[in-house]
Short mmCIF file of C-alpha atoms in Angstrom, two decimals:
data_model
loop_
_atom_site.label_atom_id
_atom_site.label_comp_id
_atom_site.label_asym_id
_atom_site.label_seq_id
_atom_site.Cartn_x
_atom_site.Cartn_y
_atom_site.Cartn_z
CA UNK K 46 0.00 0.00 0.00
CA UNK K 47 1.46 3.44 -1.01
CA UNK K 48 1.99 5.38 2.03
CA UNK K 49 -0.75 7.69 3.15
CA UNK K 50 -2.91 5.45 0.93
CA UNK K 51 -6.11 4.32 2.77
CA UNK K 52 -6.77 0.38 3.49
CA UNK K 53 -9.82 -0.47 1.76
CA UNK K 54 -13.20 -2.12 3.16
CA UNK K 55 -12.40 -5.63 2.79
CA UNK K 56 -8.59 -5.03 4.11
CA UNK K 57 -10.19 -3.19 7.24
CA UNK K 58 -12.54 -6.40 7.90
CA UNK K 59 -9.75 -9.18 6.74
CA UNK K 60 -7.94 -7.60 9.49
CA UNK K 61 -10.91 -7.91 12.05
CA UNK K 62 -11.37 -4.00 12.28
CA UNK K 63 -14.63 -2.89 13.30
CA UNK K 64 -15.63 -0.49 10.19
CA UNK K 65 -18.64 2.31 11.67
CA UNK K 66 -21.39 3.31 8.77
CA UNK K 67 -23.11 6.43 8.83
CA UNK K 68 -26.81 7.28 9.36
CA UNK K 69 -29.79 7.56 7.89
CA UNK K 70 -29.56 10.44 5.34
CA UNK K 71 -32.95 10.70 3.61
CA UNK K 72 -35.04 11.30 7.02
CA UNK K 73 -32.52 13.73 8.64
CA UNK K 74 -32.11 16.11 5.52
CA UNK K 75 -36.42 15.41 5.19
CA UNK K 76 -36.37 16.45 8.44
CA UNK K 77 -33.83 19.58 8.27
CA UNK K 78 -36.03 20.58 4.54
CA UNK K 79 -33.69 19.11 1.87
CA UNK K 80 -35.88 16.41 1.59
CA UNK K 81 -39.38 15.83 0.38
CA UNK K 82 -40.69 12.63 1.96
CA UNK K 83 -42.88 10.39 -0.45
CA UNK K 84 -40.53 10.02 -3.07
CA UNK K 85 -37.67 9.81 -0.89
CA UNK K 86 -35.03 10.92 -3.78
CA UNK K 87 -31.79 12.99 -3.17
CA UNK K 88 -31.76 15.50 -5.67
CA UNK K 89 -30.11 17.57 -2.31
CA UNK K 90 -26.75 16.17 -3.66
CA UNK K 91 -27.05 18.75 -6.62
CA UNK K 92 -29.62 21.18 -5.39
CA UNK K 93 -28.16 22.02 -1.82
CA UNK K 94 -24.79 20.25 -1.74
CA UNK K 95 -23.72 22.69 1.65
CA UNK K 96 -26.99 20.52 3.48
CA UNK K 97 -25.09 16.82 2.34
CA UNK K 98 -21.99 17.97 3.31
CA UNK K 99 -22.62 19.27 6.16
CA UNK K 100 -24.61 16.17 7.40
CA UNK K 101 -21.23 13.91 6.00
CA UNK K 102 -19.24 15.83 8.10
CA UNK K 103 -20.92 15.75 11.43
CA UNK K 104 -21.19 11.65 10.91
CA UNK K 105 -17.43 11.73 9.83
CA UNK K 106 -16.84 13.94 13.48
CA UNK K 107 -19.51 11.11 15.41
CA UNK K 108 -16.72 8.17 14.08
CA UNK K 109 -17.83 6.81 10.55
CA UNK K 110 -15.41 5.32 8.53
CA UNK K 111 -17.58 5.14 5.23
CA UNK K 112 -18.96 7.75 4.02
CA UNK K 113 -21.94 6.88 1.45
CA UNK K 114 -23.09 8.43 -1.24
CA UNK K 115 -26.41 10.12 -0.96
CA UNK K 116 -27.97 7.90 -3.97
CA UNK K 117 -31.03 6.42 -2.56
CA UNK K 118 -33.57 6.34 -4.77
CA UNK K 119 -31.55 8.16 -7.56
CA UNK K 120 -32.30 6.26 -10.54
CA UNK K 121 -34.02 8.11 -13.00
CA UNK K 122 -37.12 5.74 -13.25
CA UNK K 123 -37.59 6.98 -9.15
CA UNK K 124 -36.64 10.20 -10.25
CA UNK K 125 -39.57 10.68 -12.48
CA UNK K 126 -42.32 8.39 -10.82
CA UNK K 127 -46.13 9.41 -9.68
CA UNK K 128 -45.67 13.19 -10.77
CA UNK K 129 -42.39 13.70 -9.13
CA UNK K 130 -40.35 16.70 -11.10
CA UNK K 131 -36.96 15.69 -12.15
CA UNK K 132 -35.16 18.66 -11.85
CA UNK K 133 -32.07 16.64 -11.64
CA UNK K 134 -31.12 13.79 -13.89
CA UNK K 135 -29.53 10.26 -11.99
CA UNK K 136 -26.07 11.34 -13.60
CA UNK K 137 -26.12 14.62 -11.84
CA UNK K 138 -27.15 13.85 -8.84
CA UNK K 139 -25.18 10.54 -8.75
CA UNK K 140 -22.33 12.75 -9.67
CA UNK K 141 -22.52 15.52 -7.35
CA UNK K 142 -23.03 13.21 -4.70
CA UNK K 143 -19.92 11.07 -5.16
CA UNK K 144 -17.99 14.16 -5.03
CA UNK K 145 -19.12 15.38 -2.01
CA UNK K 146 -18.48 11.91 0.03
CA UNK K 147 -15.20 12.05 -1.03
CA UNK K 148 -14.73 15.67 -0.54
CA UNK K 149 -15.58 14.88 3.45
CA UNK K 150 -14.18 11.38 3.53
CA UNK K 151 -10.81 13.20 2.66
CA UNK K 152 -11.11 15.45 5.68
CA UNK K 153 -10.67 11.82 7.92
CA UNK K 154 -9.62 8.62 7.48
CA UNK K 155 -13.12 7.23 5.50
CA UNK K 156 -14.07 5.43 2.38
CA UNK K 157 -16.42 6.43 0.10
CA UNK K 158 -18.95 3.99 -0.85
CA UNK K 159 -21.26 4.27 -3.90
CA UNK K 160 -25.02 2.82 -3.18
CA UNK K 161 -27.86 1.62 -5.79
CA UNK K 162 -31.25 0.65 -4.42
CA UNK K 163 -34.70 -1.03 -5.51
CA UNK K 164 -36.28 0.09 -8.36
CA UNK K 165 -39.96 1.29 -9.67
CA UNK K 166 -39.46 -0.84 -12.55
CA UNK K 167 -38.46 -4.00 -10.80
CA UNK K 168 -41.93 -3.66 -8.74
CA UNK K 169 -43.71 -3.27 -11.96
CA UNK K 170 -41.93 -6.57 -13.39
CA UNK K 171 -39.67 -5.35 -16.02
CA UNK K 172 -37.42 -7.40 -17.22
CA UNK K 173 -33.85 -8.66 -15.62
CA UNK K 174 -31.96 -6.63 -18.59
CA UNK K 175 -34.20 -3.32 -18.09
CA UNK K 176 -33.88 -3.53 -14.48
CA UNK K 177 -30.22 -4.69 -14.23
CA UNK K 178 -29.37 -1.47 -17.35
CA UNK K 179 -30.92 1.09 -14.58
CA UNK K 180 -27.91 -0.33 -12.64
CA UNK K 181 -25.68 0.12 -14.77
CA UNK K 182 -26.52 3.64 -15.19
CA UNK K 183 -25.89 4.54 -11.41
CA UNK K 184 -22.22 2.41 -11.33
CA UNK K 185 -20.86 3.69 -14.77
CA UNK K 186 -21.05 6.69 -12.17
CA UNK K 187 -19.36 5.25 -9.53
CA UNK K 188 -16.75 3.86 -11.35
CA UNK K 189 -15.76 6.77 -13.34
CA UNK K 190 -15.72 8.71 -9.54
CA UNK K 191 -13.35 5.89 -8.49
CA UNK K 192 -15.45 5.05 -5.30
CA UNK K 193 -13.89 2.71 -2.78
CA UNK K 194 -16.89 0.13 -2.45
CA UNK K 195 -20.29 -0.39 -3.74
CA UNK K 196 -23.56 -1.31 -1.61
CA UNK K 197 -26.66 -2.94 -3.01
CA UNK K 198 -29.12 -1.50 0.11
CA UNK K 199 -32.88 -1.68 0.35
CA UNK K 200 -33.83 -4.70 -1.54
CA UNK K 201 -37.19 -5.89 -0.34
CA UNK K 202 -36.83 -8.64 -2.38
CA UNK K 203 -33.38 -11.06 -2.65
CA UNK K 204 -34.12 -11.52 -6.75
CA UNK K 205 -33.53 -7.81 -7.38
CA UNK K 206 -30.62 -7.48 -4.90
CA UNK K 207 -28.62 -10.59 -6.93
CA UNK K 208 -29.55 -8.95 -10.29
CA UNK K 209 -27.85 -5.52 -8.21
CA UNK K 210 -25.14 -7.19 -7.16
CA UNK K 211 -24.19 -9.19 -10.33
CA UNK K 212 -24.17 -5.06 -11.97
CA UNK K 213 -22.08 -3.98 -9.00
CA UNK K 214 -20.23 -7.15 -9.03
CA UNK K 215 -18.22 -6.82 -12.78
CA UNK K 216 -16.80 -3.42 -11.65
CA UNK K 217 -13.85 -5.30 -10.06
CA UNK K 218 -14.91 -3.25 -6.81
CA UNK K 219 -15.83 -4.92 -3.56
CA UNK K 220 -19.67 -5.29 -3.45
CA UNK K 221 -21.70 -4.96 0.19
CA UNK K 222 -25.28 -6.31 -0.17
CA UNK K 223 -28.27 -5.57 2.32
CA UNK K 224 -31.62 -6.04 2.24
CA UNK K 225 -34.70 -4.36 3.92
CA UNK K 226 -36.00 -7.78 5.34
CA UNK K 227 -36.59 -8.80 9.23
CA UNK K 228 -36.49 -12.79 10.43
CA UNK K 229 -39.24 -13.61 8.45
CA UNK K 230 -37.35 -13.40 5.00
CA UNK K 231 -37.99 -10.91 1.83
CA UNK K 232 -41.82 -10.33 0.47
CA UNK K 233 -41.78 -14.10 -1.32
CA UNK K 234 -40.62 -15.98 1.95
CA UNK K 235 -37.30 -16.43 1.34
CA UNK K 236 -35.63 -16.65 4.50
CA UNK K 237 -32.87 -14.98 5.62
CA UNK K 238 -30.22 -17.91 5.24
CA UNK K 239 -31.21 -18.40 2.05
CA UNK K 240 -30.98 -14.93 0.98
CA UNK K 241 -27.61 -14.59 2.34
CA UNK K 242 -26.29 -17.48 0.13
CA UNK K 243 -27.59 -16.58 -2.62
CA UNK K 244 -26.15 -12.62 -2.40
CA UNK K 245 -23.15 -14.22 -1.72
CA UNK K 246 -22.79 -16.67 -4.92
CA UNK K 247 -24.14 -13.66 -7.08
CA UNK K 248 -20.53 -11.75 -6.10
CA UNK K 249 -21.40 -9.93 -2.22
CA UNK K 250 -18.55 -9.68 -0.05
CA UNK K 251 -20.39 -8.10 2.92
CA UNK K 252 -23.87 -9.14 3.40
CA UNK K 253 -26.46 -7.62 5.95
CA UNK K 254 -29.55 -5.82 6.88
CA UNK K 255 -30.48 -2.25 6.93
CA UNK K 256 -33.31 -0.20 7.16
CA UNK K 257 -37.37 -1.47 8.00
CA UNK K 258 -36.68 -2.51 11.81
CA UNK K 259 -34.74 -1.72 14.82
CA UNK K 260 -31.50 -2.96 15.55
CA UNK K 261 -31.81 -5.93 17.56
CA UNK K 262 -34.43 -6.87 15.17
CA UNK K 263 -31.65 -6.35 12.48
CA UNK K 264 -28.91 -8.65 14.48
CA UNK K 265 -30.91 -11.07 14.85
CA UNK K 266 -31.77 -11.13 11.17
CA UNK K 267 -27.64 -10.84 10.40
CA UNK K 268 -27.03 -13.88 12.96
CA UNK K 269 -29.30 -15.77 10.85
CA UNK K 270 -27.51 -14.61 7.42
CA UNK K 271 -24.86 -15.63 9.02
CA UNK K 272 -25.66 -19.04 10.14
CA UNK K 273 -26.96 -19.41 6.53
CA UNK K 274 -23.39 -18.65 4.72
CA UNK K 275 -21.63 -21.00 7.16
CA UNK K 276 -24.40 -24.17 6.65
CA UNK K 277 -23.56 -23.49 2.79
CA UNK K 278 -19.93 -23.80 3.60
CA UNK K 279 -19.53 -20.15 2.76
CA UNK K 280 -17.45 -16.74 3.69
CA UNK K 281 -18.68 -13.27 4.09
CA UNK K 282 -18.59 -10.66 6.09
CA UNK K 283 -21.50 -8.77 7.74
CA UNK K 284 -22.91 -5.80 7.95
CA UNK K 285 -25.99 -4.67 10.38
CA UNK K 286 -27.30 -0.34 9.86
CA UNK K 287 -30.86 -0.81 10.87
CA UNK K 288 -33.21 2.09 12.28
CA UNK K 289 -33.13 4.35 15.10
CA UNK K 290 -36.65 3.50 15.81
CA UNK K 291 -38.31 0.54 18.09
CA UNK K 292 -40.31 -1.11 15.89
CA UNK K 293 -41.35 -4.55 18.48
CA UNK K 294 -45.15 -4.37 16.62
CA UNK K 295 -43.62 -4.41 12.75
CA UNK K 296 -44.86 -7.06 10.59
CA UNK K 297 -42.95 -8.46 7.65
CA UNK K 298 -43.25 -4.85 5.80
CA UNK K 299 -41.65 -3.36 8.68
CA UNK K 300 -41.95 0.19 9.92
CA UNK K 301 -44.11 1.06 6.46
CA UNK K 302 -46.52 -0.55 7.60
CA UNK K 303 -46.94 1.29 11.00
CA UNK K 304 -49.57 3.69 11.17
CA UNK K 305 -46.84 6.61 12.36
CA UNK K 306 -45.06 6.48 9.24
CA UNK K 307 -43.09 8.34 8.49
CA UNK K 308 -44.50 11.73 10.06
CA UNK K 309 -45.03 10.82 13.59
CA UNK K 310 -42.12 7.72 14.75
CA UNK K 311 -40.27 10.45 17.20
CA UNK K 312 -41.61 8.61 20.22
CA UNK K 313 -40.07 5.49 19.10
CA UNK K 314 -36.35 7.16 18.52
CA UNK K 315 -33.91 5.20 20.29
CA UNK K 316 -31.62 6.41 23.32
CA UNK K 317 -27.61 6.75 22.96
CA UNK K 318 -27.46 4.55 25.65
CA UNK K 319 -29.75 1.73 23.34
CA UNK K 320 -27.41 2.61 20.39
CA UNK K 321 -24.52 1.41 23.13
CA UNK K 322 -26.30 -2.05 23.19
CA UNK K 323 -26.79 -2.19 19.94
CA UNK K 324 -23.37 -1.98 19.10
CA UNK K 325 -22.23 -4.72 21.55
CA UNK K 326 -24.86 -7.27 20.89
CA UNK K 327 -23.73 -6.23 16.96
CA UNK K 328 -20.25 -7.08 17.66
CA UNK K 329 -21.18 -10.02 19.52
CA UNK K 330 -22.32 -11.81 17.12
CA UNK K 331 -19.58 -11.19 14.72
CA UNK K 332 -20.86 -8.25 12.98
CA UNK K 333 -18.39 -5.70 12.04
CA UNK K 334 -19.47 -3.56 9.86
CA UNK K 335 -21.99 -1.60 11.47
CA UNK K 336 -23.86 1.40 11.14
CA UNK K 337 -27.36 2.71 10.74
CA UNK K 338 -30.47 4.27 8.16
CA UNK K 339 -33.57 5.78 9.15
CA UNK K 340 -33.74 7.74 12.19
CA UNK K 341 -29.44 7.43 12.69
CA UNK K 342 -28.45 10.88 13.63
CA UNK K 343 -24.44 11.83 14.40
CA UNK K 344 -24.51 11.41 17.94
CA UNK K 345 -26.09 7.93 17.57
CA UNK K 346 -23.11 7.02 15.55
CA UNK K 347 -21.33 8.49 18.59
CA UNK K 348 -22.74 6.02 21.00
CA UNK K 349 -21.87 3.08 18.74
CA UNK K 350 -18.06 4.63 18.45
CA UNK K 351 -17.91 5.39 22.08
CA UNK K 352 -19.07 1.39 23.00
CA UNK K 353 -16.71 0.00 20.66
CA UNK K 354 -14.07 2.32 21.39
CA UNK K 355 -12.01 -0.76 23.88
CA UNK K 356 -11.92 -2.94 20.72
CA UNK K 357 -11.01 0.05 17.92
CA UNK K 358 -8.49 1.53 20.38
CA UNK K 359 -9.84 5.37 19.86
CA UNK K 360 -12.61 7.33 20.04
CA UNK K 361 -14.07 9.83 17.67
CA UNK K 362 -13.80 13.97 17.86
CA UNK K 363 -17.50 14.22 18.82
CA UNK K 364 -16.39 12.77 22.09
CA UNK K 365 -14.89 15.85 23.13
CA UNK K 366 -18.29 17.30 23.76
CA UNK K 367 -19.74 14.33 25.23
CA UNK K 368 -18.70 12.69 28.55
CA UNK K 369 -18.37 9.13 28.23
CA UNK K 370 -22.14 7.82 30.31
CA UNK K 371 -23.04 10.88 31.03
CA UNK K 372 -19.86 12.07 32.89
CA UNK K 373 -19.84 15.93 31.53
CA UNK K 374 -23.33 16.11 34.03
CA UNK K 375 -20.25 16.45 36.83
CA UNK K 376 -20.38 19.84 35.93
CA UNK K 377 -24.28 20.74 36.34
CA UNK K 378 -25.17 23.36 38.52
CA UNK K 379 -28.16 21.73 39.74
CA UNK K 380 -27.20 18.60 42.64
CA UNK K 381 -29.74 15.81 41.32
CA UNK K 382 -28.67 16.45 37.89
CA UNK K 383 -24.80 16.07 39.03
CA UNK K 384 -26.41 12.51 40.57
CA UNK K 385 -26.87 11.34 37.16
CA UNK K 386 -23.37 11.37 35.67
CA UNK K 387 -22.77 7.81 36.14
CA UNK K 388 -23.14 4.75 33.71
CA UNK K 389 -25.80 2.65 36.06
CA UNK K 390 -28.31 5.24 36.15
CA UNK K 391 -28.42 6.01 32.94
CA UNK K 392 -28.32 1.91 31.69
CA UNK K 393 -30.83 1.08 33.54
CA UNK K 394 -33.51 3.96 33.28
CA UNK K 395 -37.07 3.30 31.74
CA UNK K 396 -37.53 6.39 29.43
CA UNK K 397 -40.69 7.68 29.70
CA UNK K 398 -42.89 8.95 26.54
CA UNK K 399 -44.66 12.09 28.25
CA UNK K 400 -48.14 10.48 26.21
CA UNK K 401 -50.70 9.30 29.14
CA UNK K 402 -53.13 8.80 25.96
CA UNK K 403 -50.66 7.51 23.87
CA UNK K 404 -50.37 3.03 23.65
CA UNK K 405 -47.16 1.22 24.08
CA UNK K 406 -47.49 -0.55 20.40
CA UNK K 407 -49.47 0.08 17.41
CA UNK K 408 -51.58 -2.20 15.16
CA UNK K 409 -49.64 -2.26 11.52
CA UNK K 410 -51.20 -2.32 8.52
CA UNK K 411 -51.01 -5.68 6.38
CA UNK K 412 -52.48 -5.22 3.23
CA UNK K 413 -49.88 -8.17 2.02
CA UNK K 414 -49.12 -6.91 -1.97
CA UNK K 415 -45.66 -6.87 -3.37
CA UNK K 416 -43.89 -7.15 -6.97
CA UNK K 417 -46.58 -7.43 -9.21
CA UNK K 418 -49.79 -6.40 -7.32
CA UNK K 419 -52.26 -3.84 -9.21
CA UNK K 420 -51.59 -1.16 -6.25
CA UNK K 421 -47.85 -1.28 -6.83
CA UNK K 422 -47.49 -0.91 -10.56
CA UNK K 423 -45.15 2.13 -11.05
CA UNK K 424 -46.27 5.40 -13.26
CA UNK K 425 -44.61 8.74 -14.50
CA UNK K 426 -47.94 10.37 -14.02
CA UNK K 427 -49.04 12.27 -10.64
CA UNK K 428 -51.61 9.95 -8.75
CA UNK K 429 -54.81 10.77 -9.78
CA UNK K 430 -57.63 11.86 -6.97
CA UNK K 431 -59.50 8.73 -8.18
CA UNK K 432 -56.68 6.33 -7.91
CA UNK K 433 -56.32 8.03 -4.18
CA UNK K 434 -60.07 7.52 -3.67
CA UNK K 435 -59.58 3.61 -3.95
CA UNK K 436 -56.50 3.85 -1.19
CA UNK K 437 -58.47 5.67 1.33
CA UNK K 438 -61.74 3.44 0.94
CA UNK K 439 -59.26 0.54 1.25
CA UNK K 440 -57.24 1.56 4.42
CA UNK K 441 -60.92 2.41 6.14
CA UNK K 442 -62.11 -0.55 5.59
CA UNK K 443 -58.70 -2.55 7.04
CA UNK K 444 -59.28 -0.90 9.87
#
């Protein structure tokens, strides 16, 4: 290795190094008005680059070692789907947003990983070769930005994630592969094991979870990846970046199908002190890449640094400002506040919601369709008011 070069991802986790993702890009900039939430997509890369890099560089400060792209959803047949105005085309965001990861990732000692995600048209059965050319579109990208890694992330189903990875695969770059799935498998059933093995013969080094539930929902899931790749007499890696959100009531859809999505999950935000036990039951298990989506903010990727920070021998710039389980509190004014600067109180305390009306769980939705159902057929035009008409009959009836 040249010197001052950077090891790459699959060096980092040959060598047993615990590699920290980032968070959850898409709801914070939604949140901070980058974002428009329904279609989800990141023209922000082009159209306020100062919001993306600002958000890179306060996860870079919390400890990631990867900084990611912000790609989700950026193919051009999301870019242009139910009404949505494509200001930007994929190639200019995709573009703009590889250049700003590595701008930041430069500042520290971080990769830059290029991601591709599910498609319209795969829901609205196109073919292998359409679906696997909108691929290629995003990675011809990638590769001519010289990214360190590529993900495949948020496939709800494993057949679209192997036709991803197979893309991602003949770029000669090391290929991560997660899915959107919880212990009950992807939308057709296929469990988790099974999913695993077959990401991994398409071409995935690193194979995971992210996004849908929370994370001990998500390590659980990995452990059974895991245990899948091993029965098949396989090697991988693993990877776990699951949501900041407790999601105990999620169905197979995940937090979609809760009734607070996405404009009212705040209550169920975890702790820094959960995102502490997260990160050791992740390690654990063998997981070492590990990160978060939905919901991760900076100082959650804090907490995970700060747990693992025995094991990866430092701990990241944002700790400066934080003392380590609550120590900085030494220096309250008020006495019962001082009380709580120690790790016991705060490990052990049972948050409470402020919401005497509010319940504990909610009841999901389940209306059950996936890849190839009427309602989820894909369209360039805005839904119509009749189209909507049919949704809201059909969600007051399922309840």
């Amino acid at each position: 290795m040249a010197p001052g070069a950077k090891k790459g991802i699959l060096e980092r986790l040959d060598a047993g190094e615990i590699v920290l993702g980032d968070g959850g890009f898409v709801f914070a900039l939604e949140k901070r008005g980058y974002v428009k939430a329904g279609p989800w997509t990141p023209e922000a890369a082009a159209e306020h680059p100062e919001a993306v890099r600002q958000l890179h560089r306060e996860f870079l400060r919390a400890g990631s070692n990867v900084m990611q792209t912000f790609t989700f959803y950026a193919s051009d047949d999301k870019l242009e789907n139910r009404g949505n105005t494509m200001r930007f085309s994929g190639q200019q965001i995709n573009e703009a947003a590889c250049d700003l990861a590595r701008e930041v990732a430069n500042e520290g000692d971080a990769l830059v990983a290029g991601g591709v995600s599910q498609t319209p048209s795969y829901l609205s059965c196109k073919s292998e070769n359409d679906v696997k050319a909108i691929f290629k579109k995003q990675i011809d990208v990638f590769v001519k930005k010289d990214v360190d890694f590529l993900i495949a992330e948020y496939f709800e189903h494993v057949e679209e994630a192997e036709w991803a990875v197979q893309v991602l695969k003949s770029t000669g770059k090391p290929v991560a592969a997660t899915l959107c799935i919880g212990p009950d498998g992807d939308l057709n059933g296929v469990s988790p094991g099974v999913c695993a093995v077959k990401l991994v013969q398409a071409g995935a080094h690193i194979v995971g979870i992210n996004c849908h539930f929370d994370p001990m929902t998500c390590v659980k899931t990995v452990k059974m990846m895991k245990e899948g790749v091993e029965k098949a007499g396989l090697k991988a890696h693993y990877m776990c970046q699951p949501l900041a959100y407790h999601t105990p009531d999620c169905n197979c859809q995940g937090f979609i199908d809760l009734p607070e999505f996405p404009f009212s999950l705040e209550p169920r935000i975890l702790t820094r002190w959960d995102m502490q036990k997260y990160a050791r039951e992740a390690y654990n298990v063998g997981i070492r890449y590990i990160g978060g989506c939905c919901g991760f903010e900076p100082y959650h990727v804090r907490a995970l640094a700060e747990e693992l920070a025995p094991e990866r021998g430092i701990l990241p710039k944002g700790s400066e400002k934080h003392g380590l389980w609550g120590s900085g509190l030494e220096m309250h004014t008020k006495p019962w506040v001082r009380a709580r600067a120690r790790r016991d109180y705060w490990e052990n305390l049972k948050p409470a919601s402020g919401r005497p009306f509010c319940p504990a769980m909610a009841n999901p939705d389940g209306w059950g369709v996936t890849k190839g159902h009427a309602d989820l057929m894909q369209q360039k035009e805005a839904t119509s008011k009749d189209q909507l008409k049919l949704l809201f009959d059909k969600a007051s009836k399922s309840h």
